[in-house]
XYZ file of C-alpha atoms in Angstrom:
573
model
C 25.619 19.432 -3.311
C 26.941 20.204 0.067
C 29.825 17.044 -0.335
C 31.765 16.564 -3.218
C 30.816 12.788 -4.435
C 34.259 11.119 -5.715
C 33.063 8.266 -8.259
C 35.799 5.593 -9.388
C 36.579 5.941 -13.267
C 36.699 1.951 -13.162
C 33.890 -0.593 -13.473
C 30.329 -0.588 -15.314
C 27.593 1.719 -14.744
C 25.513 -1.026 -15.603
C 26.961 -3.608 -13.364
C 26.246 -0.694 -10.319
C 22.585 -0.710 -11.208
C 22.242 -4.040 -11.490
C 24.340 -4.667 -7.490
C 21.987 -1.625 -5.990
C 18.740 -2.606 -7.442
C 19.099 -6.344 -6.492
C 20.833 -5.493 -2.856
C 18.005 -3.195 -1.936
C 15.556 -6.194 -3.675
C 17.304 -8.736 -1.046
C 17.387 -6.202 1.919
C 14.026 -5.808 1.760
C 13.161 -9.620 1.228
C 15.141 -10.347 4.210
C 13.208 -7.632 6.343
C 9.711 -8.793 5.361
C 9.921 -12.417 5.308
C 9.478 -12.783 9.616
C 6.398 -10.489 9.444
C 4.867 -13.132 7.268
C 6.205 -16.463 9.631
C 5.976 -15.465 13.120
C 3.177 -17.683 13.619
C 5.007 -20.477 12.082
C 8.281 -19.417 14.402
C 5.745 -19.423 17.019
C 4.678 -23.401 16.306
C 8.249 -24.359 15.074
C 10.579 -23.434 17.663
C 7.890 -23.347 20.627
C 9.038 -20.305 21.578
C 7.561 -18.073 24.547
C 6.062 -14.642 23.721
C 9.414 -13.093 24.525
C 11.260 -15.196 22.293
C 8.653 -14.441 19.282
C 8.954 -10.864 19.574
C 13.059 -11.137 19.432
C 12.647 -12.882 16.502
C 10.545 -10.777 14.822
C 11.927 -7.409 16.615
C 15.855 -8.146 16.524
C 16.091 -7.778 12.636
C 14.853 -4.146 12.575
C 16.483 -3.447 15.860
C 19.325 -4.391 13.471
C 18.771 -1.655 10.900
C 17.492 0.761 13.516
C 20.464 1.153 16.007
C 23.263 1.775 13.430
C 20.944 3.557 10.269
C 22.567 6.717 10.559
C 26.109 5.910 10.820
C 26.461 3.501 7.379
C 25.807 6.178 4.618
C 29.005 8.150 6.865
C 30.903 5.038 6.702
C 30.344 4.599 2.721
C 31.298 8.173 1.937
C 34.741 7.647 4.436
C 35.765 4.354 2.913
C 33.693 4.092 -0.391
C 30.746 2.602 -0.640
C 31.622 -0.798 -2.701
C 33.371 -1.878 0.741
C 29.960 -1.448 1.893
C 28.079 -3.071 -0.157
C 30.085 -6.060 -0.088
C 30.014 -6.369 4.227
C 26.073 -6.168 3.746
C 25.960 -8.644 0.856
C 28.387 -11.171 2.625
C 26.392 -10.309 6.512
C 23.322 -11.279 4.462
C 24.810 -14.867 3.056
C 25.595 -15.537 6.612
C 22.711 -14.309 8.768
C 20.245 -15.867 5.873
C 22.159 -19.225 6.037
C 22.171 -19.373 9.657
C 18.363 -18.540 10.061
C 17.765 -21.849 7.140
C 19.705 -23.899 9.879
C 18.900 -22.386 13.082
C 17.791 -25.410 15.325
C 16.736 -22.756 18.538
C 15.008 -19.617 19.357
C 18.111 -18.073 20.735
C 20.073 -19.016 17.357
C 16.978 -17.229 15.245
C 17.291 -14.063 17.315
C 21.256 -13.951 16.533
C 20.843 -14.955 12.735
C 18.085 -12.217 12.760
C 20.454 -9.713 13.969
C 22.881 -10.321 11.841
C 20.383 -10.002 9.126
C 19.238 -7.168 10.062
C 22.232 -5.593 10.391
C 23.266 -6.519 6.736
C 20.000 -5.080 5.391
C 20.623 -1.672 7.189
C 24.179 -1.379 5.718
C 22.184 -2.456 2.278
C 19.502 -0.212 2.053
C 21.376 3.259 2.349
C 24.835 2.017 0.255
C 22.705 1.053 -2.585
C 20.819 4.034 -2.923
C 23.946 6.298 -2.584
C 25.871 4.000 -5.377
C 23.424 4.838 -7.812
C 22.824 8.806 -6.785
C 26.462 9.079 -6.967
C 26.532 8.114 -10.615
C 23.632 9.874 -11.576
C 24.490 13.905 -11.445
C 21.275 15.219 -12.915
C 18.500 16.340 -10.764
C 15.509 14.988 -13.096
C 17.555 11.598 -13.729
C 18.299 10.965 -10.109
C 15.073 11.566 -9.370
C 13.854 8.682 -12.179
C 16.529 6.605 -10.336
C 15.353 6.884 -6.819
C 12.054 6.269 -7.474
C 13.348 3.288 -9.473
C 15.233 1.996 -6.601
C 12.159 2.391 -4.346
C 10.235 -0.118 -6.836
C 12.380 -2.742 -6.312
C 12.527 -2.050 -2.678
C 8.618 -2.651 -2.842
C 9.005 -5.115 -5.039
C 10.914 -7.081 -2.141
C 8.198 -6.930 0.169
C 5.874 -8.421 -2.760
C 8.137 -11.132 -3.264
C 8.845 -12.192 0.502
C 5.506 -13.334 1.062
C 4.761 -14.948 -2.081
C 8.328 -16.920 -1.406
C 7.239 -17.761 2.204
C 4.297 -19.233 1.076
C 5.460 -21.700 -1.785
C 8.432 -22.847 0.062
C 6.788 -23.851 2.830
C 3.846 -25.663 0.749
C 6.425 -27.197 -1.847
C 9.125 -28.131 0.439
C 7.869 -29.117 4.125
C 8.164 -32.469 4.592
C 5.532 -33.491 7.582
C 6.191 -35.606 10.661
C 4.811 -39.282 10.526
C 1.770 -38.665 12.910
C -0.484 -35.905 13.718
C 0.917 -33.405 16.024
C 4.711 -34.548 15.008
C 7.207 -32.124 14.490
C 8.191 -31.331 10.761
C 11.296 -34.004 9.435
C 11.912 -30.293 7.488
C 10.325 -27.298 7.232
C 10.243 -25.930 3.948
C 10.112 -22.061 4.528
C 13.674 -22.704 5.432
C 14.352 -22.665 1.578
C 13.244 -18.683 1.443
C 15.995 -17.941 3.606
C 18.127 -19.887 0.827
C 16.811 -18.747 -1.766
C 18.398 -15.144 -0.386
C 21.232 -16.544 0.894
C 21.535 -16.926 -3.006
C 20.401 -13.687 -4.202
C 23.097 -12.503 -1.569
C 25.879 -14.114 -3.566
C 24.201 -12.485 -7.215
C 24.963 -9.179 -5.031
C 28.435 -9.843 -4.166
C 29.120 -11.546 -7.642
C 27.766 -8.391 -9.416
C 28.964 -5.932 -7.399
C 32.754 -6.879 -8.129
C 32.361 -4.678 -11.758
C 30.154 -1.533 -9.984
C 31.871 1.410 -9.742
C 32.764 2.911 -6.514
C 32.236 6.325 -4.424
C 33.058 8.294 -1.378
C 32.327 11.667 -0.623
C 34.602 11.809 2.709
C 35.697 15.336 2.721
C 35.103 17.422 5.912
C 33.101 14.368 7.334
C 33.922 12.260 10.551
C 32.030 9.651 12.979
C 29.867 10.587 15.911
C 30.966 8.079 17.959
C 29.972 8.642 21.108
C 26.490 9.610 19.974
C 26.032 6.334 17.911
C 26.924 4.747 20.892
C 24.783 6.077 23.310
C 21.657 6.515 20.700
C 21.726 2.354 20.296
C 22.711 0.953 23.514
C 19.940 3.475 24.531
C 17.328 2.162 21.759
C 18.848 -1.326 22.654
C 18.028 -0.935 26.621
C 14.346 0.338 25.797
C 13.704 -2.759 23.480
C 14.883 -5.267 25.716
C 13.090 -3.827 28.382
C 9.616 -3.792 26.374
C 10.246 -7.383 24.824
C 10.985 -8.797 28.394
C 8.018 -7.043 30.103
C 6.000 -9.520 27.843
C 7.058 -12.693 29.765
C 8.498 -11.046 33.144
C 6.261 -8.182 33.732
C 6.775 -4.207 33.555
C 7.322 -4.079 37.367
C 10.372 -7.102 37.114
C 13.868 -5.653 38.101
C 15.368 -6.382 34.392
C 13.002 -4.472 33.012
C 12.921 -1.122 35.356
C 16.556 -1.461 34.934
C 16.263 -2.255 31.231
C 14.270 1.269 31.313
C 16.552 3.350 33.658
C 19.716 2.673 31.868
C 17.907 3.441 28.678
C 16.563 6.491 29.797
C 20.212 7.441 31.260
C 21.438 6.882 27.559
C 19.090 8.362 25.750
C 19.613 11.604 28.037
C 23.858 10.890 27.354
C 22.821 11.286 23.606
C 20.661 14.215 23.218
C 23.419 15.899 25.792
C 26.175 14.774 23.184
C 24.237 15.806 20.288
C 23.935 19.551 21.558
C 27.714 19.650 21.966
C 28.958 18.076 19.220
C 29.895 19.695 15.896
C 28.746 17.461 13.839
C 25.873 15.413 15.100
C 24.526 12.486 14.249
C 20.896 14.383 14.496
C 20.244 18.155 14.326
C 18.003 18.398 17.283
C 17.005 21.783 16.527
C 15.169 20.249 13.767
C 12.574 19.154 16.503
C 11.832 23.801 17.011
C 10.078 23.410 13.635
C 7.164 22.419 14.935
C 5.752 20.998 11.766
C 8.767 18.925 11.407
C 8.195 17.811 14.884
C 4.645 16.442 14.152
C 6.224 14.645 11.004
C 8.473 13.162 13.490
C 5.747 11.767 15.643
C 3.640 10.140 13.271
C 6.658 8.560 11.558
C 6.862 6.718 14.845
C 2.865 6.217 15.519
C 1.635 5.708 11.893
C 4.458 2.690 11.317
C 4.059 1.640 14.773
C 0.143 1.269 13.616
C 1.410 -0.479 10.190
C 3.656 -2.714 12.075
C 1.577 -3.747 15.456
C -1.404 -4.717 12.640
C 1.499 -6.932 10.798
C 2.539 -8.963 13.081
C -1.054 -9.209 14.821
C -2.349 -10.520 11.859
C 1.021 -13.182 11.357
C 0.578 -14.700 14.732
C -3.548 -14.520 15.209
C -3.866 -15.872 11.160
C -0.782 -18.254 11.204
C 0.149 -19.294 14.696
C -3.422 -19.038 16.569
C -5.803 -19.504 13.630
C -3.242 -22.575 12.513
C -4.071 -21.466 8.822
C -1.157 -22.523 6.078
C 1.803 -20.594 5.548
C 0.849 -19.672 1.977
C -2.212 -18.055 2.974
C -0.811 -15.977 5.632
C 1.910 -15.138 2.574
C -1.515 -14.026 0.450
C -2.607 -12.003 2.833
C 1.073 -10.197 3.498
C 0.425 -9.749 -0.611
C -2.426 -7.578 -0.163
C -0.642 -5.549 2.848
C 2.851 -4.986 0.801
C 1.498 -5.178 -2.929
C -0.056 -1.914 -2.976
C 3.271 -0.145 -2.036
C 4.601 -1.194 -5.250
C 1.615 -1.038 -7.789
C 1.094 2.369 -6.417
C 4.114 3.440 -7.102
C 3.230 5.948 -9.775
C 0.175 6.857 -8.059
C 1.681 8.270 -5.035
C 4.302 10.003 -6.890
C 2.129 11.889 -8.914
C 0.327 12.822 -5.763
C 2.746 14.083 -3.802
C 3.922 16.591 -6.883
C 0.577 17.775 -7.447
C -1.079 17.449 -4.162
C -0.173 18.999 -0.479
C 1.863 15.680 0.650
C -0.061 16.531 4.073
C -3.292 15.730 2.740
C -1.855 12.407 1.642
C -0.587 11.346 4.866
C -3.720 11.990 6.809
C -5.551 9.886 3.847
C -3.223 6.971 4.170
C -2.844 7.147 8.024
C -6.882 7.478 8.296
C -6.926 3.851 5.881
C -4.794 2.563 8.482
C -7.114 3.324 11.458
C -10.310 1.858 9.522
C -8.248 -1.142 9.255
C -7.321 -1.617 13.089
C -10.916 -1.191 13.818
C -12.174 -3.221 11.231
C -9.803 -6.199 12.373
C -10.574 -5.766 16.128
C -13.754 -6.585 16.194
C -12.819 -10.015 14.340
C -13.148 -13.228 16.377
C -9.797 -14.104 17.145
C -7.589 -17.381 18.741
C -10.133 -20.203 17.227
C -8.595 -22.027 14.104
C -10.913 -21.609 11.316
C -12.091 -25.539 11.043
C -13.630 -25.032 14.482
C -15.725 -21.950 13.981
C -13.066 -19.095 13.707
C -13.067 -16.534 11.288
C -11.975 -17.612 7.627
C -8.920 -16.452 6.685
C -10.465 -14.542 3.572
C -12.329 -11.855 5.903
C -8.760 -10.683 6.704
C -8.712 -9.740 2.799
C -10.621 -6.226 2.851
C -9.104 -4.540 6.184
C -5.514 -5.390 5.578
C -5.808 -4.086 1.693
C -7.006 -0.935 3.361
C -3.543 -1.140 5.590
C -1.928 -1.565 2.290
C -3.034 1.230 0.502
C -2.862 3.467 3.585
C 0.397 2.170 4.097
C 1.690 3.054 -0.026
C 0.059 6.758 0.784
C 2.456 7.299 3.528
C 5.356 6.018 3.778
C 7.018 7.921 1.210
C 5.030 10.808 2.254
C 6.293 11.192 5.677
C 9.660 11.597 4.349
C 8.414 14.769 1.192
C 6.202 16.321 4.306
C 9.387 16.619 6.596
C 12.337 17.966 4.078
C 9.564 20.440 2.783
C 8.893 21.809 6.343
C 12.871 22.717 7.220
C 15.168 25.147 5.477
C 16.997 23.721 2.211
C 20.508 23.111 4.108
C 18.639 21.076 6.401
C 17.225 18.756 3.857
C 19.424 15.589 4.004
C 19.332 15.689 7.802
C 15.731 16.247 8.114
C 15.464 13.435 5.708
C 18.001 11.430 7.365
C 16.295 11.907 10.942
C 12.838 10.923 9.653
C 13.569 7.562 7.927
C 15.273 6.924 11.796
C 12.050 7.608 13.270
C 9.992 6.028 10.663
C 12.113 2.569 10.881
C 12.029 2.979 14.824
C 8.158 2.795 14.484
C 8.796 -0.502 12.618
C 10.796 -1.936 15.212
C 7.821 -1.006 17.814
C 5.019 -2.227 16.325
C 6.074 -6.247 17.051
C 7.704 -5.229 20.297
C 4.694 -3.244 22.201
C 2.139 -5.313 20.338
C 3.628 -8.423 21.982
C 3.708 -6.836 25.506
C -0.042 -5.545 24.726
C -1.189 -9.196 23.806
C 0.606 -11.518 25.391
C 0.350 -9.275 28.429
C -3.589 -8.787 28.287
C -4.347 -12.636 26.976
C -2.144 -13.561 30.076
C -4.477 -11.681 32.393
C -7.948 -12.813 30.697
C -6.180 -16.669 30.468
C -5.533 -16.911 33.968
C -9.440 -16.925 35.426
C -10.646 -19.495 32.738
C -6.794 -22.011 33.475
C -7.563 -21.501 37.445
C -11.030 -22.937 36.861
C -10.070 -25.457 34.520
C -7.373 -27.070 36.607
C -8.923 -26.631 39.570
C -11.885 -29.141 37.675
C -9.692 -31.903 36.533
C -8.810 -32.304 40.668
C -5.462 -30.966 40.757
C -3.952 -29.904 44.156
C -3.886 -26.560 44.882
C -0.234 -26.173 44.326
C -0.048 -27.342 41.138
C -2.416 -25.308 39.984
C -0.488 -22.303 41.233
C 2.500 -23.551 39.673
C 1.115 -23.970 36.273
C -0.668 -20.473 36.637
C 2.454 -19.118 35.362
C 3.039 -20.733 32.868
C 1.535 -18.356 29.367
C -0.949 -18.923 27.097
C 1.351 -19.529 24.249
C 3.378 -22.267 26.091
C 0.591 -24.154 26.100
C -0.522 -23.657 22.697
C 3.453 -24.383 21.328
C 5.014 -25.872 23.726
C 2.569 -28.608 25.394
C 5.239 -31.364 25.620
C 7.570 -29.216 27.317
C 4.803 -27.417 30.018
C 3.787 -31.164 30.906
C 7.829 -32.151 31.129
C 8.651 -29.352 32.828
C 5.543 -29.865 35.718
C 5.841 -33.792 36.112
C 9.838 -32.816 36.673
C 8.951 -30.093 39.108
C 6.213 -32.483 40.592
C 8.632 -35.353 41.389
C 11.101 -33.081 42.527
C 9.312 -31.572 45.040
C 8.591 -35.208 46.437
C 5.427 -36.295 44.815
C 4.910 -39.871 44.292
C 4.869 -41.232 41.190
C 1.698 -42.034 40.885
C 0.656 -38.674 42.072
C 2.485 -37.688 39.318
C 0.938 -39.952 36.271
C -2.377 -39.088 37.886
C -1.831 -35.129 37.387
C -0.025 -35.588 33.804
C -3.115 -37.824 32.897
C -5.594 -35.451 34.032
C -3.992 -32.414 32.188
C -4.080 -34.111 29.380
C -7.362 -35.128 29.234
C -8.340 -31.042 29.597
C -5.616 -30.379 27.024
C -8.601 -29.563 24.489
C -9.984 -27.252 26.668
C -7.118 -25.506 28.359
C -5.376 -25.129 24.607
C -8.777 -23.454 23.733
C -9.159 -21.217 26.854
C -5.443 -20.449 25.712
C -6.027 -19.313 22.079
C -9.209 -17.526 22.933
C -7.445 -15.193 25.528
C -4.697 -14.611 23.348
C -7.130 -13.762 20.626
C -8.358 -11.126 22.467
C -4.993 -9.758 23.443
C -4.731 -9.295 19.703
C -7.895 -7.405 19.319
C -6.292 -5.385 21.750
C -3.560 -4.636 19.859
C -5.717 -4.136 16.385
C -7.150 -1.607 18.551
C -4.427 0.263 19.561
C -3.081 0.522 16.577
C -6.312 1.834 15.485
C -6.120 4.716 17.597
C -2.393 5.057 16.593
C -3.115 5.456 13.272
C -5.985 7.898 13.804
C -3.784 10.113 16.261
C -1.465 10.516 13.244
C -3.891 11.529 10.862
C -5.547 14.117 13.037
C -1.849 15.745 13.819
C -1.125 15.348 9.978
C -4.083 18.645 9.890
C -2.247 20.900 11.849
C 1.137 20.244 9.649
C 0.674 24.165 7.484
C -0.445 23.716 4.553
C 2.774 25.583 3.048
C 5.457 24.128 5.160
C 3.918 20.697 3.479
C 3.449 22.102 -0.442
C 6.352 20.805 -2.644
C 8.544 23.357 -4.700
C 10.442 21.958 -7.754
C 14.058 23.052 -5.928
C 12.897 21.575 -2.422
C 11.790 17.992 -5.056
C 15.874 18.658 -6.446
C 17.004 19.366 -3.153
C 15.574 16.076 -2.033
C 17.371 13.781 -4.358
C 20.845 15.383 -3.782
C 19.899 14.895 0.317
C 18.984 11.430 -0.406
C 22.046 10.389 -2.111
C 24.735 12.380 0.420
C 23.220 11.048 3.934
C 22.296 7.593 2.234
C 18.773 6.938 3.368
């Protein structure tokens, strides 16, 4: 090993398992549980498309911007200290989600989640490499810690689900807004776990491996206000528009950033990110599907939360069964995939698992989407096949991109290379919701506003109002109905109409409210056939580069498979 790993003579072995295993359990609980509840976000809080895609968006965002920086902190500090900030974040971002009352107080509890979850996810990994000095054992460890980290993302939908058919309590009348909303209770339920972590982790041993190491602080600076700027720009281009000024700017000062950071990174000593990693081109086209194929993975995700649970109206414990099939073959495959990437060119098994994926995103665009199921729309059981498909493509690769990319760089570049790829691979994540909100909501805005002109322009409203309500998206008239008519018969009298001008409008919209909400979901519906498509041709644009990856850069050697644990425990991944 490159760092020499200094491991407290204090606390249990045991007790350090037990804190790792269940903190990267909880981390990854935490991450999955939005992907399965956007739509009901989307119906809860009444949010606009903007506001959805924060939600869902900020908590990777969280682990994204800082991922390389907390495994450096751990080894400067020791990594207990660590562990115990992520365990204690997680209480309080978990907490605050269970009571959040707003869309803006979701999107702050979600980044404080998210954050907690990124410090999570590399300390607990390193805590239990660090006390594990054999090669063949470490490697039995890792891939240990990796099943419970799948076995989170079994358990989050399954707990989505039951909570919110066990412990919603409905409104009085149809329509009403829940007296309590029982998916609250999953974020509880890890608020708990979260405590186990802390409780636990007060007998684990601790380690640091600090020597010769220091922050890159003006490169983790400029690499997430720069990711930061991007994502705001994106997620704000799906209510205001790419050509708005907060979103050029939103773009430009990225841009300006990112530049800043690759600058920094060529002059620094130590760097955050070895950008001649990116000469290699192999590794380079490891690095680009990392971000396409889990762009695909993630786009297809949150498609399928919002067009199953939030257009399609279906219950939240079917949306969880179907986030089942997606996550569940990451963990039973487990063994599978291991023994495949030992024995088989780990190239080969990417462009199998990212060529799934693709099947998948065509598959589910041509489904009829934005129609709830009672009324003709497409059963939520047809989503079954297609997103097992994603699921299995999704177990072939993920752990796949990572073995591809240390086996195509020299040996002292390992924990780096590996390092640099999980950033990429998590920055796909954090894509997928963000673009595939701009696609949709973007698109269904466009196809919504023919069918909304005609249909207003019907029920005999003026001219003006029509215009005015033009603006107003698809999904604030599917969620937020009360508040589009409060905000126009406001507006309306405002502007000096009569009163009975006004009840006269607000009577006629309503009685078109059937067919405007329908016009509504059905042009949404097709913005997410958009997106299924895109990420479609994502996923297929990753599996043909995956062929031109040489077949020996991508063949595993038993030193490169040693190489790879010590890399994983000294950068943290």
């Amino acid at each position: 090993m490159s760092q020499t790993i200094k491991v407290s003579s204090a606390g249990s072995v045991r007790a350090t398992f037990v804190a790792a295993y269940s903190a990267v359990t909880l981390a990854q609980i935490t991450n999955a549980l939005p992907g399965a509840l956007s739509g009901t976000f989307a119906a809860e809080f009444h949010t606009s498309g903007a506001g959805l895609t924060w939600i869902a968006g900020m908590f990777l965002m969280g682990i994204v911007v800082f991922e390389l920086s907390w495994g450096l902190l751990g080894d400067l500090f020791g990594r207990k200290k660590l562990l115990y900030a992520g365990a204690a974040l997680s209480v309080v971002g978990s907490v605050l989600v269970a009571l959040a009352p707003t869309t803006e107080m979701m999107i702050f509890a979600q980044a404080v989640g998210g954050i907690a979850a990124g410090i999570l996810f590399p300390i607990s990994l390193s805590m239990i490499a660090a006390i594990t000095p054999d090669h063949r054992a470490r490697a039995r460890v890792i891939a240990t810690w990796a099943g419970f980290l799948s076995l989170g993302a079994v358990i989050s939908p399954v707990l989505a689900g039951l909570t919110a058919q066990l412990f919603t309590v409905p409104g009085a009348g149809p329509g009403a807004p829940n007296v309590y909303s029982g998916w609250r209770v999953a974020y509880l339920v890890a608020a708990a776990l979260a405590v186990v972590v802390l409780i636990v982790a007060l007998r684990a041993k601790d380690s640091a491996a600090a020597g010769g190491r220091k922050l890159d602080l003006p490169g983790q600076f400029t690499l997430a206000l720069g990711l930061i700027a991007i994502l705001f720009a994106t997620v704000q281009a799906v209510d205001s528009g790419f050509g708005s000024w907060e979103v050029v700017s939103g773009y430009i000062g990225g841009g300006i950033l990112l530049v800043a950071f690759v600058v920094i990174e060529i002059r620094t000593k130590q760097p955050l990110i070895h950008l001649s990693l990116f000469k290699n081109s192999a590794y380079s086209i490891t690095g680009v599907v990392a971000v396409t194929g889990m762009f695909a993975f993630l786009a297809i995700c949150f498609s399928t939360s919002v067009a199953v649970g939030g257009l399609a109206l279906a219950e939240t414990w079917k949306v969880g069964v179907l986030f089942v099939f997606i996550q569940g073959p990451a963990f039973a495959f487990i063994p599978v995939v291991g023994w495949l990437i030992h024995h088989v060119a780990p190239r080969w098994v990417l462009t199998s698992g990212f060529a799934l994926m693709a099947v998948s995103g065509f598959w589910l665009s041509t489904f009829s989407l934005g129609t709830p199921e009672a009324f003709g729309g497409t059963p939520w059981t047809a989503f079954i096949p297609p997103l097992l498909l994603l699921g299995i493509g999704f177990a072939l690769t993920v752990g796949s991109v990572t073995a591809v990319a240390i086996n195509t760089v020299p040996p002292q570049h390992i924990g780096m290379a590996s390092a640099t790829t999980n950033l990429l691979r998590d920055l796909g994540f954090a894509l997928g919701p963000v673009i595939g909100s701009a696609i949709a909501f973007g698109f269904g805005a466009s196809i919504f506003a023919g069918p909304l002109g005609g249909i207003l322009g019907g029920a005999g409203l003026p001219a003006n109002a029509v215009a005015g309500l033009s603006h107003v998206p698809p999904l604030g008239f599917l969620s937020g109905w009360d508040g589009v008519i409060a905000q126009f018969s406001g507006q309306a009298a405002a502007g000096g109409a009569p009163a009975q001008a006004v009840d006269g409008m607000v009577q006629a919209l309503t009685a078109a409210q059937q067919q405007i909400q329908g016009a509504a979901g059905a042009s949404l519906g097709q913005g997410f056939q958009t997106v299924y498509l895109v990420a479609g041709i994502a996923a297929t644009i990753s599996a043909i580069l995956t062929l031109f990856i040489s077949a020996g850069s991508s063949a595993p050697t038993p030193d490169a498979i040693a190489e790879t644990t010590e890399a994983n425990a000294e950068v943290a991944v």
